Amino acid sequence: MLLETKVISNGIKYSTLPTSYVRPAPERPKLSEVPDWETVPVIDLGCEDETFIIQQLGDACRNYGFFQVINHGVSEEIMEKMLKVADEFFHLPMEEKMKLYSEDPFKTMRLSTSSNVKKETVHNWRDYLRLHCYPLDKYAPEWPSNPSTFKEIVSKYCIQIRNLGLRLEQAISESLGLEKDCIKNILGQQGQHMAINYYPPCPEPELTYGLPAHADPNALTILLQDTQVAGLQVLKDGKWIGVKPLSNALVINIGDQLQALSNGKYKSVWHRAVVNADKARISVASFLCPCNDAVISAPKELTIDGSSANYRDYTYAEYYKKFWDRNLDQQHCLELYKN
């Protein structure tokens, strides 16, 4: 395959969708049937009543698996700079970007396309830069040095996002009636990854996805959305709903590991990215991940009432390998661990 056709941020203007991206008719997104969702829970983390925040988080995790946060402590300036430097990266010359190209999901820094090119039968209308982000002093040196501000901006963003993620995990722990450090202690020294997603304008958006329906294999995902261009959709009560980008908000979703740790009380929700014909869209997903040897097991406090554990114990390393061995939109990986 020619280098420039491996990624779709290649400057080529497509008038029709290449056949390798066309979904079979029953799997298409049916864009006209998906309403904008005005009522996704929005939680104000600047509220002084911590008990109220914890209660709201519990309700959102139980009923939606998904919420937006405002007054979250990540600076507006760094969020804007993060989106800008992401856009600059994807507009670099092809030969510059392609130095970073790889299809190996276990590489700690790589540019790639679609989701799992070696496994999937239909591709997705997305390029992405995947980075490991913690510890920073270990991983930042291998990040792109072009754009010149990339390492500095992304490092600052990663630090603020991690602080937010750890704060949310404490509050989620308390919302389950657990000690606030309980989840943190089970997950161990958490890894942090980032996917900087670029969805170019698509000639026939109703035939494909940016990312098909999937649940996240990690613990907690924090998404910075392009406020001008919507594209995120979530499955709620069996129907797809569009999530409207809110200015200065971050989107949080529960990953598979928090569903397992909560013994199924909290939901790792199916979500997908759709594309549009007019505008490129950028999103920046940050993933907090258990350390590889963390044993994922619901705390005994959640089964004390006589209810049994929903999932068998496993290590995160085992789970992550199984996740990448499959196609992204296969059945929920967590189902394979059910008791």
XYZ file of C-alpha atoms in Angstrom:
339
model
C 0.000 0.000 0.000
C 1.312 3.444 -0.836
C 2.243 5.546 2.174
C -0.190 8.327 1.400
C -3.140 5.940 1.075
C -2.517 4.352 4.464
C -3.844 7.439 6.248
C -6.824 9.529 5.171
C -5.450 12.897 6.360
C -3.483 12.888 3.116
C -4.819 15.989 1.367
C -6.742 13.922 -1.197
C -10.328 15.121 -1.715
C -12.498 12.035 -2.144
C -15.697 12.452 -4.169
C -17.005 9.018 -3.198
C -16.231 6.778 -0.249
C -13.582 4.130 -1.039
C -15.217 0.688 -0.915
C -13.068 -0.542 1.984
C -14.908 1.975 4.226
C -18.478 1.151 3.174
C -20.490 -0.643 5.879
C -23.068 -3.286 4.942
C -26.543 -1.676 4.856
C -27.803 -3.048 8.249
C -24.716 -1.672 10.049
C -24.912 1.914 8.794
C -25.395 4.809 11.216
C -28.881 6.006 10.044
C -27.828 9.567 10.853
C -31.251 11.140 10.250
C -32.770 8.984 13.031
C -30.381 10.099 15.794
C -31.601 13.014 17.948
C -29.314 15.534 19.653
C -29.325 14.817 23.335
C -29.844 17.896 25.460
C -30.098 16.032 28.756
C -26.794 14.188 29.154
C -25.947 14.766 32.852
C -23.746 17.820 33.396
C -21.959 17.814 36.746
C -20.477 21.009 38.159
C -17.292 19.969 39.964
C -16.939 23.525 41.273
C -19.987 22.974 43.509
C -19.057 23.315 47.181
C -21.339 20.482 48.267
C -19.124 17.408 47.765
C -21.909 15.074 48.925
C -24.138 16.406 46.140
C -21.368 15.880 43.557
C -20.884 12.275 44.729
C -24.635 11.637 44.538
C -24.827 13.102 41.007
C -21.828 11.022 39.899
C -23.423 7.854 41.255
C -26.698 8.570 39.441
C -24.884 9.337 36.164
C -22.689 6.200 36.357
C -25.669 3.987 37.207
C -28.162 5.365 34.682
C -25.954 6.565 31.815
C -22.341 5.407 32.226
C -21.640 8.772 30.775
C -21.668 12.480 31.758
C -20.071 15.873 31.130
C -18.174 17.891 33.734
C -17.712 21.645 34.028
C -15.484 23.667 36.396
C -13.252 20.605 36.322
C -9.867 22.225 36.947
C -8.447 21.721 33.431
C -7.726 25.206 32.158
C -9.708 26.550 29.231
C -6.475 27.863 27.709
C -4.739 24.461 27.743
C -7.849 22.773 26.261
C -7.848 25.259 23.364
C -4.103 24.837 22.830
C -4.468 21.032 22.890
C -7.062 21.073 20.085
C -4.995 23.569 18.091
C -1.732 21.595 18.288
C -3.630 18.408 17.395
C -4.948 20.109 14.262
C -1.448 21.359 13.415
C -0.047 17.839 13.743
C -2.534 16.345 11.276
C -1.759 19.110 8.782
C 1.977 18.339 8.750
C 3.440 17.123 5.426
C 2.733 13.450 4.748
C 6.346 12.303 4.868
C 6.753 13.922 8.301
C 3.691 12.178 9.748
C 4.385 8.816 8.140
C 7.675 8.480 10.044
C 5.443 7.723 13.047
C 3.107 5.258 11.317
C 2.598 1.777 12.829
C -0.144 -0.846 13.011
C 1.221 -2.450 16.214
C -1.297 -1.707 19.023
C 1.348 -2.261 21.700
C 3.697 0.500 20.514
C 3.796 3.366 23.007
C 3.713 6.091 20.335
C 2.297 5.700 16.853
C 0.268 7.311 14.127
C -2.293 4.952 12.674
C -5.635 4.818 10.910
C -9.076 3.285 11.449
C -8.896 1.187 14.657
C -7.368 -2.272 14.271
C -6.307 -2.449 10.622
C -5.036 -6.037 10.784
C -8.237 -7.468 12.299
C -11.131 -5.466 10.860
C -12.995 -6.186 7.623
C -14.305 -2.624 7.062
C -12.168 0.430 7.841
C -13.195 3.533 9.800
C -12.886 7.136 8.597
C -10.316 8.164 11.212
C -6.607 8.769 11.636
C -5.180 8.940 15.125
C -2.012 9.557 17.067
C -1.732 7.277 20.079
C 0.574 8.223 22.963
C 1.485 6.790 26.336
C 1.492 9.651 28.831
C 2.509 8.367 32.271
C 5.087 8.659 33.612
C 5.732 11.726 31.464
C 9.511 11.681 31.835
C 9.535 8.169 30.376
C 7.237 8.743 27.393
C 7.268 12.451 26.419
C 10.789 12.272 24.900
C 9.493 9.909 22.168
C 6.536 12.141 21.247
C 6.547 14.173 17.999
C 8.942 17.129 18.057
C 6.931 18.735 15.260
C 4.887 20.935 15.830
C 7.558 22.470 18.057
C 5.074 23.238 20.868
C 3.586 19.713 20.870
C 5.492 18.190 23.797
C 5.052 21.203 26.074
C 1.310 21.643 25.449
C 0.435 17.950 25.579
C 2.482 17.441 28.772
C 0.621 20.245 30.569
C -2.713 18.908 29.346
C -1.882 15.344 30.491
C -0.977 16.465 34.027
C -4.239 18.364 34.484
C -6.289 15.506 32.984
C -4.681 12.947 35.289
C -5.466 15.059 38.352
C -9.096 15.280 37.236
C -9.302 11.533 36.530
C -7.921 10.581 39.948
C -10.326 12.998 41.649
C -13.256 11.475 39.744
C -12.192 7.937 40.663
C -12.164 8.894 44.347
C -15.660 10.372 44.114
C -16.910 7.358 42.111
C -15.464 5.098 44.815
C -17.372 7.021 47.499
C -20.549 6.959 45.402
C -20.415 3.143 45.621
C -20.206 3.366 49.424
C -16.505 2.456 49.396
C -13.526 4.214 50.976
C -12.412 6.981 48.651
C -9.062 5.316 47.844
C -10.549 1.846 47.328
C -10.702 1.986 43.510
C -7.304 3.664 43.299
C -5.771 0.906 45.445
C -7.210 -1.882 43.274
C -6.118 -0.236 39.992
C -2.544 0.309 41.223
C -0.156 2.772 39.571
C -2.416 3.694 36.676
C -1.202 4.045 33.133
C -2.420 6.947 31.024
C -2.836 6.814 27.250
C -4.118 9.356 24.763
C -5.706 9.028 21.345
C -5.735 12.230 19.296
C -8.439 11.519 16.716
C -8.756 13.228 13.345
C -11.880 12.644 11.275
C -11.509 14.335 7.851
C -14.572 15.506 5.893
C -16.185 12.376 4.497
C -17.850 12.249 1.056
C -20.607 9.831 2.167
C -20.929 9.980 5.966
C -24.102 7.883 6.053
C -22.140 4.823 4.804
C -19.377 4.623 7.426
C -18.139 5.498 10.916
C -15.273 7.431 12.419
C -15.349 4.709 15.070
C -18.009 1.981 15.229
C -19.895 1.112 18.401
C -17.532 0.013 21.154
C -16.997 0.080 24.897
C -13.661 1.256 26.329
C -11.396 -1.441 27.833
C -9.795 0.873 30.419
C -11.087 2.301 33.732
C -12.095 5.892 32.921
C -12.084 7.932 29.700
C -11.950 11.743 29.536
C -12.796 13.238 26.148
C -12.050 16.727 24.890
C -14.425 17.435 22.009
C -14.241 19.906 19.188
C -16.955 22.368 20.254
C -17.801 23.305 16.641
C -18.308 19.827 15.181
C -20.418 17.138 16.827
C -19.803 13.442 16.192
C -20.057 11.508 19.459
C -23.098 9.245 19.906
C -24.041 7.087 22.872
C -26.362 4.100 23.211
C -29.061 4.866 25.797
C -31.970 2.455 26.385
C -31.294 0.769 23.048
C -31.295 4.009 21.002
C -28.421 6.086 19.638
C -28.296 9.653 20.920
C -26.009 12.481 19.744
C -23.967 14.220 22.456
C -23.874 17.940 21.882
C -20.450 19.468 22.620
C -20.632 21.944 25.519
C -18.203 24.824 25.709
C -15.372 24.149 28.235
C -16.864 20.819 29.269
C -15.153 17.433 29.239
C -17.013 14.214 28.506
C -16.442 11.327 30.928
C -17.316 7.721 30.351
C -17.006 4.661 32.530
C -14.746 1.966 31.055
C -15.008 -1.803 31.365
C -12.784 -1.963 34.465
C -15.072 0.299 36.518
C -18.077 -1.751 35.387
C -16.308 -4.881 36.663
C -15.137 -3.225 39.914
C -18.637 -1.910 40.630
C -19.934 -5.478 40.130
C -22.025 -4.258 37.214
C -23.726 -1.408 39.102
C -22.052 1.155 36.839
C -22.161 0.795 33.071
C -19.369 0.887 30.505
C -21.460 2.391 27.762
C -21.455 1.669 24.017
C -20.496 4.752 22.037
C -19.406 5.580 18.492
C -18.124 8.455 16.369
C -19.882 9.516 13.174
C -18.435 11.751 10.489
C -19.756 14.563 8.327
C -19.307 15.840 4.791
C -18.343 19.445 5.504
C -15.887 19.691 8.356
C -12.986 17.821 9.851
C -13.494 16.928 13.515
C -10.871 16.499 16.207
C -11.258 14.842 19.584
C -8.715 14.003 22.271
C -9.456 10.935 24.377
C -7.447 10.325 27.554
C -7.593 6.871 29.122
C -6.756 5.985 32.713
C -5.801 2.307 32.770
C -5.120 -0.127 35.626
C -1.503 -1.202 35.949
C -0.904 -4.430 34.021
C -0.735 -6.725 37.034
C -3.764 -5.187 38.807
C -6.268 -7.934 39.644
C -9.709 -6.657 38.751
C -12.180 -7.919 41.318
C -15.264 -6.312 42.900
C -14.515 -5.248 46.504
C -16.148 -7.532 49.087
C -18.298 -4.616 50.338
C -20.259 -4.847 47.054
C -21.130 -8.519 47.505
C -21.700 -8.415 51.287
C -25.478 -8.425 50.834
C -25.228 -11.964 49.500
C -25.128 -11.025 45.820
C -22.452 -12.964 43.961
C -19.576 -11.502 41.952
C -20.720 -10.885 38.358
C -17.253 -11.328 36.859
C -14.356 -13.657 37.471
C -11.054 -12.133 38.598
C -8.503 -11.311 35.897
C -5.461 -9.108 35.398
C -5.659 -5.992 33.265
C -2.824 -7.260 31.040
C -4.915 -10.333 30.202
C -7.974 -8.200 29.445
C -6.138 -5.680 27.274
C -4.581 -8.413 25.139
C -7.973 -10.062 24.629
C -9.515 -6.690 23.678
C -6.929 -6.046 20.936
C -7.145 -9.629 19.661
C -10.734 -8.955 18.635
C -12.531 -6.643 16.240
C -13.533 -3.366 17.909
C -17.290 -3.750 17.405
C -17.599 -7.411 18.427
C -19.654 -8.256 21.541
C -18.628 -6.515 24.761
C -15.258 -7.980 25.822
C -16.411 -7.986 29.472
C -19.063 -10.594 28.600
C -16.213 -13.089 28.223
C -15.444 -12.737 31.949
C -18.965 -13.216 33.302
C -19.477 -15.737 36.088
